[in-house]
PDB file of C-alpha atoms in Angstrom:
ATOM      1  CA  UNK A 982      13.302  23.989   3.866  1.00  0.00           C
ATOM      2  CA  UNK A 983      14.840  20.572   4.481  1.00  0.00           C
ATOM      3  CA  UNK A 984      12.336  17.761   4.038  1.00  0.00           C
ATOM      4  CA  UNK A 985      14.455  14.793   3.041  1.00  0.00           C
ATOM      5  CA  UNK A 986      14.066  11.788   5.307  1.00  0.00           C
ATOM      6  CA  UNK A 987      16.693   9.135   4.768  1.00  0.00           C
ATOM      7  CA  UNK A 988      14.884   5.864   4.245  1.00  0.00           C
ATOM      8  CA  UNK A 989      18.025   3.800   4.023  1.00  0.00           C
ATOM      9  CA  UNK A 990      18.852   4.628   7.634  1.00  0.00           C
ATOM     10  CA  UNK A 991      15.581   2.919   8.610  1.00  0.00           C
ATOM     11  CA  UNK A 992      16.216  -0.143   6.459  1.00  0.00           C
ATOM     12  CA  UNK A 993      18.554  -2.533   8.241  1.00  0.00           C
ATOM     13  CA  UNK A 994      19.562  -5.718   6.483  1.00  0.00           C
ATOM     14  CA  UNK A 995      16.693  -7.783   7.900  1.00  0.00           C
ATOM     15  CA  UNK A 996      14.197  -5.229   6.605  1.00  0.00           C
ATOM     16  CA  UNK A 997      15.710  -5.314   3.141  1.00  0.00           C
ATOM     17  CA  UNK A 998      15.483  -9.097   3.262  1.00  0.00           C
ATOM     18  CA  UNK A 999      11.775  -8.787   4.117  1.00  0.00           C
ATOM     19  CA  UNK A1000      11.261  -6.577   1.044  1.00  0.00           C
ATOM     20  CA  UNK A1001      13.157  -9.060  -1.098  1.00  0.00           C
ATOM     21  CA  UNK A1002      10.992 -11.890   0.264  1.00  0.00           C
ATOM     22  CA  UNK A1003       7.805  -9.982  -0.587  1.00  0.00           C
ATOM     23  CA  UNK A1004       9.040  -9.358  -4.121  1.00  0.00           C
ATOM     24  CA  UNK A1005      10.094 -12.994  -4.528  1.00  0.00           C
ATOM     25  CA  UNK A1006       6.817 -14.382  -3.161  1.00  0.00           C
ATOM     26  CA  UNK A1007       8.541 -16.014  -0.184  1.00  0.00           C
ATOM     27  CA  UNK A1008       6.541 -16.657   2.989  1.00  0.00           C
ATOM     28  CA  UNK A1009       7.124 -14.062   5.714  1.00  0.00           C
ATOM     29  CA  UNK A1010       8.176 -16.108   8.711  1.00  0.00           C
ATOM     30  CA  UNK A1011       7.213 -15.039  12.233  1.00  0.00           C
ATOM     31  CA  UNK A1012       4.420 -12.675  11.134  1.00  0.00           C
ATOM     32  CA  UNK A1013       1.057 -13.314  12.781  1.00  0.00           C
ATOM     33  CA  UNK A1014      -0.817 -10.113  11.869  1.00  0.00           C
ATOM     34  CA  UNK A1015      -3.831 -10.449   9.586  1.00  0.00           C
ATOM     35  CA  UNK A1016      -2.233  -8.628   6.656  1.00  0.00           C
ATOM     36  CA  UNK A1017       0.851 -10.862   6.505  1.00  0.00           C
ATOM     37  CA  UNK A1018      -1.181 -13.987   7.283  1.00  0.00           C
ATOM     38  CA  UNK A1019      -3.548 -13.359   4.365  1.00  0.00           C
ATOM     39  CA  UNK A1020      -0.607 -12.554   2.114  1.00  0.00           C
ATOM     40  CA  UNK A1021       1.222 -15.750   3.092  1.00  0.00           C
ATOM     41  CA  UNK A1022      -1.902 -17.811   2.468  1.00  0.00           C
ATOM     42  CA  UNK A1023      -2.293 -16.326  -1.020  1.00  0.00           C
ATOM     43  CA  UNK A1024       1.408 -16.878  -1.733  1.00  0.00           C
ATOM     44  CA  UNK A1025       0.941 -20.580  -1.012  1.00  0.00           C
ATOM     45  CA  UNK A1026      -1.455 -20.767  -3.970  1.00  0.00           C
ATOM     46  CA  UNK A1027      -0.474 -18.001  -6.384  1.00  0.00           C
ATOM     47  CA  UNK A1028       2.694 -16.560  -7.863  1.00  0.00           C
ATOM     48  CA  UNK A1029       3.726 -13.005  -7.036  1.00  0.00           C
ATOM     49  CA  UNK A1030       3.447 -10.697 -10.028  1.00  0.00           C
ATOM     50  CA  UNK A1031       6.621  -9.643 -11.837  1.00  0.00           C
ATOM     51  CA  UNK A1032       4.899  -7.256 -14.276  1.00  0.00           C
ATOM     52  CA  UNK A1033       3.155  -3.934 -13.816  1.00  0.00           C
ATOM     53  CA  UNK A1034      -0.588  -3.644 -14.455  1.00  0.00           C
ATOM     54  CA  UNK A1035      -0.530  -6.446 -16.991  1.00  0.00           C
ATOM     55  CA  UNK A1036      -3.140  -9.023 -17.937  1.00  0.00           C
ATOM     56  CA  UNK A1037      -5.998  -7.509 -15.925  1.00  0.00           C
ATOM     57  CA  UNK A1038      -8.568  -9.458 -17.938  1.00  0.00           C
ATOM     58  CA  UNK A1039      -6.772 -12.802 -17.757  1.00  0.00           C
ATOM     59  CA  UNK A1040      -6.165 -12.286 -14.039  1.00  0.00           C
ATOM     60  CA  UNK A1041      -9.819 -11.467 -13.352  1.00  0.00           C
ATOM     61  CA  UNK A1042     -10.555 -15.097 -12.513  1.00  0.00           C
ATOM     62  CA  UNK A1043      -7.542 -15.258 -10.191  1.00  0.00           C
ATOM     63  CA  UNK A1044      -8.572 -12.013  -8.489  1.00  0.00           C
ATOM     64  CA  UNK A1045     -12.075 -13.416  -7.953  1.00  0.00           C
ATOM     65  CA  UNK A1046     -10.619 -16.641  -6.534  1.00  0.00           C
ATOM     66  CA  UNK A1047      -8.406 -14.650  -4.175  1.00  0.00           C
ATOM     67  CA  UNK A1048     -11.387 -12.563  -3.080  1.00  0.00           C
ATOM     68  CA  UNK A1049     -13.189 -15.802  -2.223  1.00  0.00           C
ATOM     69  CA  UNK A1050     -10.242 -16.960  -0.117  1.00  0.00           C
ATOM     70  CA  UNK A1051     -10.161 -13.626   1.712  1.00  0.00           C
ATOM     71  CA  UNK A1052     -13.895 -13.865   2.368  1.00  0.00           C
ATOM     72  CA  UNK A1053     -13.437 -17.391   3.757  1.00  0.00           C
ATOM     73  CA  UNK A1054     -10.655 -16.050   6.007  1.00  0.00           C
ATOM     74  CA  UNK A1055     -12.962 -13.284   7.240  1.00  0.00           C
ATOM     75  CA  UNK A1056     -15.677 -15.842   8.012  1.00  0.00           C
ATOM     76  CA  UNK A1057     -13.289 -18.104   9.895  1.00  0.00           C
ATOM     77  CA  UNK A1058     -11.489 -15.385  11.854  1.00  0.00           C
ATOM     78  CA  UNK A1059     -14.366 -12.905  12.314  1.00  0.00           C
ATOM     79  CA  UNK A1060     -12.452 -10.376  10.248  1.00  0.00           C
ATOM     80  CA  UNK A1061     -15.444  -8.668   8.664  1.00  0.00           C
ATOM     81  CA  UNK A1062     -15.360  -5.013   9.702  1.00  0.00           C
ATOM     82  CA  UNK A1063     -18.652  -3.831  11.161  1.00  0.00           C
ATOM     83  CA  UNK A1064     -18.007  -0.339  12.510  1.00  0.00           C
ATOM     84  CA  UNK A1065     -17.518   1.860   9.474  1.00  0.00           C
ATOM     85  CA  UNK A1066     -17.768   5.611  10.131  1.00  0.00           C
ATOM     86  CA  UNK A1067     -21.104   7.139   9.169  1.00  0.00           C
ATOM     87  CA  UNK A1068     -21.645   9.098   5.979  1.00  0.00           C
ATOM     88  CA  UNK A1069     -21.296  12.295   8.028  1.00  0.00           C
ATOM     89  CA  UNK A1070     -17.597  11.330   8.395  1.00  0.00           C
ATOM     90  CA  UNK A1071     -17.044  10.924   4.655  1.00  0.00           C
ATOM     91  CA  UNK A1072     -14.136  13.036   3.389  1.00  0.00           C
ATOM     92  CA  UNK A1073     -13.382  12.204  -0.222  1.00  0.00           C
ATOM     93  CA  UNK A1074     -12.882   9.545  -2.838  1.00  0.00           C
ATOM     94  CA  UNK A1075      -9.425   9.165  -4.299  1.00  0.00           C
ATOM     95  CA  UNK A1076      -8.500   7.138  -7.338  1.00  0.00           C
ATOM     96  CA  UNK A1077      -8.765   3.873  -5.444  1.00  0.00           C
ATOM     97  CA  UNK A1078     -10.246   4.592  -2.002  1.00  0.00           C
ATOM     98  CA  UNK A1079     -13.259   5.961  -0.197  1.00  0.00           C
ATOM     99  CA  UNK A1080     -11.915   8.003   2.713  1.00  0.00           C
ATOM    100  CA  UNK A1081     -13.645   8.667   6.038  1.00  0.00           C
ATOM    101  CA  UNK A1082     -12.551  10.526   9.155  1.00  0.00           C
ATOM    102  CA  UNK A1083     -12.315   7.977  11.950  1.00  0.00           C
ATOM    103  CA  UNK A1084     -14.414   8.459  15.055  1.00  0.00           C
ATOM    104  CA  UNK A1085     -11.316   9.447  17.075  1.00  0.00           C
ATOM    105  CA  UNK A1086     -10.631  12.374  14.693  1.00  0.00           C
ATOM    106  CA  UNK A1087      -6.972  11.276  14.611  1.00  0.00           C
ATOM    107  CA  UNK A1088      -7.081   8.725  11.819  1.00  0.00           C
ATOM    108  CA  UNK A1089      -8.702   8.171   8.452  1.00  0.00           C
ATOM    109  CA  UNK A1090     -10.429   4.962   7.413  1.00  0.00           C
ATOM    110  CA  UNK A1091     -10.029   3.967   3.773  1.00  0.00           C
ATOM    111  CA  UNK A1092     -12.057   1.453   1.790  1.00  0.00           C
ATOM    112  CA  UNK A1093     -10.099   0.018  -1.126  1.00  0.00           C
ATOM    113  CA  UNK A1094     -11.392  -2.480  -3.690  1.00  0.00           C
ATOM    114  CA  UNK A1095      -7.903  -3.058  -5.162  1.00  0.00           C
ATOM    115  CA  UNK A1096      -8.991  -1.582  -8.486  1.00  0.00           C
ATOM    116  CA  UNK A1097      -5.402  -0.558  -9.325  1.00  0.00           C
ATOM    117  CA  UNK A1098      -4.176  -4.127  -8.966  1.00  0.00           C
ATOM    118  CA  UNK A1099      -4.622  -7.184 -11.149  1.00  0.00           C
ATOM    119  CA  UNK A1100      -4.931  -9.405  -8.050  1.00  0.00           C
ATOM    120  CA  UNK A1101      -5.619  -9.069  -4.348  1.00  0.00           C
ATOM    121  CA  UNK A1102      -2.137 -10.435  -3.638  1.00  0.00           C
ATOM    122  CA  UNK A1103      -0.666  -7.410  -5.446  1.00  0.00           C
ATOM    123  CA  UNK A1104      -2.711  -5.091  -3.229  1.00  0.00           C
ATOM    124  CA  UNK A1105      -1.727  -6.826   0.023  1.00  0.00           C
ATOM    125  CA  UNK A1106       1.936  -6.737  -1.020  1.00  0.00           C
ATOM    126  CA  UNK A1107       1.605  -3.005  -1.704  1.00  0.00           C
ATOM    127  CA  UNK A1108       0.236  -2.422   1.810  1.00  0.00           C
ATOM    128  CA  UNK A1109       3.112  -4.360   3.373  1.00  0.00           C
ATOM    129  CA  UNK A1110       5.700  -2.495   1.297  1.00  0.00           C
ATOM    130  CA  UNK A1111       4.183   0.871   2.205  1.00  0.00           C
ATOM    131  CA  UNK A1112       4.368   0.003   5.900  1.00  0.00           C
ATOM    132  CA  UNK A1113       8.041  -0.932   5.608  1.00  0.00           C
ATOM    133  CA  UNK A1114       9.099   2.153   3.667  1.00  0.00           C
ATOM    134  CA  UNK A1115       6.742   4.827   5.009  1.00  0.00           C
ATOM    135  CA  UNK A1116       6.390   4.020   8.687  1.00  0.00           C
ATOM    136  CA  UNK A1117       5.031   7.450   9.658  1.00  0.00           C
ATOM    137  CA  UNK A1118       1.903   6.805   7.560  1.00  0.00           C
ATOM    138  CA  UNK A1119       1.634   3.047   7.958  1.00  0.00           C
ATOM    139  CA  UNK A1120      -1.668   1.295   7.325  1.00  0.00           C
ATOM    140  CA  UNK A1121      -3.451  -0.976   9.788  1.00  0.00           C
ATOM    141  CA  UNK A1122      -5.683  -3.539   8.121  1.00  0.00           C
ATOM    142  CA  UNK A1123      -8.912  -3.469  10.120  1.00  0.00           C
ATOM    143  CA  UNK A1124     -10.797  -6.066   8.113  1.00  0.00           C
ATOM    144  CA  UNK A1125     -12.948  -6.320   4.991  1.00  0.00           C
ATOM    145  CA  UNK A1126     -16.473  -5.351   3.968  1.00  0.00           C
ATOM    146  CA  UNK A1127     -18.722  -6.139   1.005  1.00  0.00           C
ATOM    147  CA  UNK A1128     -20.775  -3.398  -0.592  1.00  0.00           C
ATOM    148  CA  UNK A1129     -22.929  -4.023  -3.655  1.00  0.00           C
ATOM    149  CA  UNK A1130     -21.247  -7.417  -4.011  1.00  0.00           C
ATOM    150  CA  UNK A1131     -17.782  -5.781  -4.150  1.00  0.00           C
ATOM    151  CA  UNK A1132     -15.054  -6.683  -1.660  1.00  0.00           C
ATOM    152  CA  UNK A1133     -13.248  -3.793   0.039  1.00  0.00           C
ATOM    153  CA  UNK A1134     -10.250  -3.820   2.335  1.00  0.00           C
ATOM    154  CA  UNK A1135     -10.665  -1.483   5.316  1.00  0.00           C
ATOM    155  CA  UNK A1136      -7.447   0.189   6.448  1.00  0.00           C
ATOM    156  CA  UNK A1137      -6.714   2.841   9.045  1.00  0.00           C
ATOM    157  CA  UNK A1138      -4.024   5.499   8.726  1.00  0.00           C
ATOM    158  CA  UNK A1139      -2.900   8.543  10.692  1.00  0.00           C
ATOM    159  CA  UNK A1140      -4.774  11.706   9.657  1.00  0.00           C
ATOM    160  CA  UNK A1141      -2.178  14.160   8.358  1.00  0.00           C
ATOM    161  CA  UNK A1142      -3.064  17.855   8.212  1.00  0.00           C
ATOM    162  CA  UNK A1143      -0.910  19.512   5.557  1.00  0.00           C
ATOM    163  CA  UNK A1144       0.543  22.941   6.220  1.00  0.00           C
ATOM    164  CA  UNK A1145       2.251  23.350   2.841  1.00  0.00           C
ATOM    165  CA  UNK A1146       2.003  22.004  -0.683  1.00  0.00           C
ATOM    166  CA  UNK A1147       4.443  19.234  -1.563  1.00  0.00           C
ATOM    167  CA  UNK A1148       6.756  20.237  -4.398  1.00  0.00           C
ATOM    168  CA  UNK A1149       7.310  17.616  -7.083  1.00  0.00           C
ATOM    169  CA  UNK A1150      11.044  18.380  -7.073  1.00  0.00           C
ATOM    170  CA  UNK A1151      11.231  17.687  -3.336  1.00  0.00           C
ATOM    171  CA  UNK A1152       9.397  14.379  -3.778  1.00  0.00           C
ATOM    172  CA  UNK A1153      11.800  13.483  -6.585  1.00  0.00           C
ATOM    173  CA  UNK A1154      14.874  14.375  -4.502  1.00  0.00           C
ATOM    174  CA  UNK A1155      13.555  12.383  -1.566  1.00  0.00           C
ATOM    175  CA  UNK A1156      12.899   9.271  -3.615  1.00  0.00           C
ATOM    176  CA  UNK A1157      16.034   9.470  -5.733  1.00  0.00           C
ATOM    177  CA  UNK A1158      18.187   9.839  -2.626  1.00  0.00           C
ATOM    178  CA  UNK A1159      16.592   6.632  -1.415  1.00  0.00           C
ATOM    179  CA  UNK A1160      17.375   4.728  -4.627  1.00  0.00           C
ATOM    180  CA  UNK A1161      14.062   5.241  -6.438  1.00  0.00           C
ATOM    181  CA  UNK A1162      14.773   6.580  -9.932  1.00  0.00           C
ATOM    182  CA  UNK A1163      12.196   8.676 -11.756  1.00  0.00           C
ATOM    183  CA  UNK A1164      11.118   6.602 -14.777  1.00  0.00           C
ATOM    184  CA  UNK A1165       8.243   8.719 -16.113  1.00  0.00           C
ATOM    185  CA  UNK A1166       6.172  11.622 -14.849  1.00  0.00           C
ATOM    186  CA  UNK A1167       5.411  10.795 -11.173  1.00  0.00           C
ATOM    187  CA  UNK A1168       6.431   7.121 -11.278  1.00  0.00           C
ATOM    188  CA  UNK A1169       9.612   5.686  -9.757  1.00  0.00           C
ATOM    189  CA  UNK A1170      11.532   2.405  -9.701  1.00  0.00           C
ATOM    190  CA  UNK A1171      14.005   0.761  -7.376  1.00  0.00           C
ATOM    191  CA  UNK A1172      15.490  -1.710  -9.826  1.00  0.00           C
ATOM    192  CA  UNK A1173      17.753  -3.351  -7.279  1.00  0.00           C
ATOM    193  CA  UNK A1174      14.835  -4.268  -5.013  1.00  0.00           C
ATOM    194  CA  UNK A1175      12.374  -4.869  -7.856  1.00  0.00           C
ATOM    195  CA  UNK A1176       9.856  -2.183  -6.890  1.00  0.00           C
ATOM    196  CA  UNK A1177       7.748   0.221  -8.932  1.00  0.00           C
ATOM    197  CA  UNK A1178       6.140   3.150  -7.066  1.00  0.00           C
ATOM    198  CA  UNK A1179       3.482   5.121  -8.948  1.00  0.00           C
ATOM    199  CA  UNK A1180       1.560   8.393  -8.680  1.00  0.00           C
ATOM    200  CA  UNK A1181       3.872  10.260  -6.330  1.00  0.00           C
ATOM    201  CA  UNK A1182       2.348  13.703  -6.775  1.00  0.00           C
ATOM    202  CA  UNK A1183       1.189  16.429  -4.409  1.00  0.00           C
ATOM    203  CA  UNK A1184      -2.187  14.795  -3.674  1.00  0.00           C
ATOM    204  CA  UNK A1185      -0.587  11.562  -2.493  1.00  0.00           C
ATOM    205  CA  UNK A1186       2.296  13.188  -0.638  1.00  0.00           C
ATOM    206  CA  UNK A1187       1.646  15.844   2.015  1.00  0.00           C
ATOM    207  CA  UNK A1188       3.916  18.259   3.868  1.00  0.00           C
ATOM    208  CA  UNK A1189       3.501  18.907   7.575  1.00  0.00           C
ATOM    209  CA  UNK A1190       6.122  20.517   9.827  1.00  0.00           C
ATOM    210  CA  UNK A1191       8.634  20.369   6.963  1.00  0.00           C
ATOM    211  CA  UNK A1192       8.266  16.603   6.682  1.00  0.00           C
ATOM    212  CA  UNK A1193       7.013  14.607   3.723  1.00  0.00           C
ATOM    213  CA  UNK A1194       4.172  12.190   4.445  1.00  0.00           C
ATOM    214  CA  UNK A1195       3.401   9.611   1.768  1.00  0.00           C
ATOM    215  CA  UNK A1196      -0.281   8.977   2.437  1.00  0.00           C
ATOM    216  CA  UNK A1197      -1.174   7.021  -0.707  1.00  0.00           C
ATOM    217  CA  UNK A1198       1.241   4.752  -2.507  1.00  0.00           C
ATOM    218  CA  UNK A1199       0.854   2.182  -5.248  1.00  0.00           C
ATOM    219  CA  UNK A1200       3.635  -0.406  -5.248  1.00  0.00           C
ATOM    220  CA  UNK A1201       4.153  -3.099  -7.852  1.00  0.00           C
ATOM    221  CA  UNK A1202       6.716  -5.884  -7.712  1.00  0.00           C
ATOM    222  CA  UNK A1203       8.933  -6.713 -10.688  1.00  0.00           C
ATOM    223  CA  UNK A1204      12.006  -8.863 -11.253  1.00  0.00           C
ATOM    224  CA  UNK A1205      14.973  -7.242  -9.440  1.00  0.00           C
ATOM    225  CA  UNK A1206      17.871  -6.107 -11.568  1.00  0.00           C
ATOM    226  CA  UNK A1207      20.778  -8.526 -11.318  1.00  0.00           C
ATOM    227  CA  UNK A1208      23.984  -7.048  -9.908  1.00  0.00           C
TER     228      UNK A1208
END
């Protein structure tokens, strides 16, 4: 079974530059969507992280400040999401998301409180990076909600029905072909671009019609390796 999809064929030079700009904390010019707009606003005030899952406690104040800015954005732009699926549409809870089947039965709606990230900027960057690299499972940021005084991002994604179990070796081959080296267990790094991609196992990667679908990714930005 051939399941390798060649990411580099989908990454023209301008797309690579966009990834480099995200990693470097540079404003994304010409983007008017909510996700990029919020990210650009945060980048104007805060540095982009160059370490992985570090200083969660010391960044707690920054994360709270960023949550406040996102809430102010939602107030100003009416970006609070008000049409969550009912509890009868609830599917599961992953490590970082509550997952619901959307009312159209073609998508899932995920609520994410950015628990895997030291700051909200890290989470927004991860969403943008996922959408660049895994276009067939791209996220659409629908808005934000607050539940029990906790801020959640609400994203929509295509509902993928798996017809086979993803093999870890196939995931590894796919990612290594596309310049992501296996650094430990199910974690990978693209040192040239300055990206860390974690938890690439068979619950976060599905197989359908002999194609890999990366449905949950956790990206972190680090200093790119100098060439």
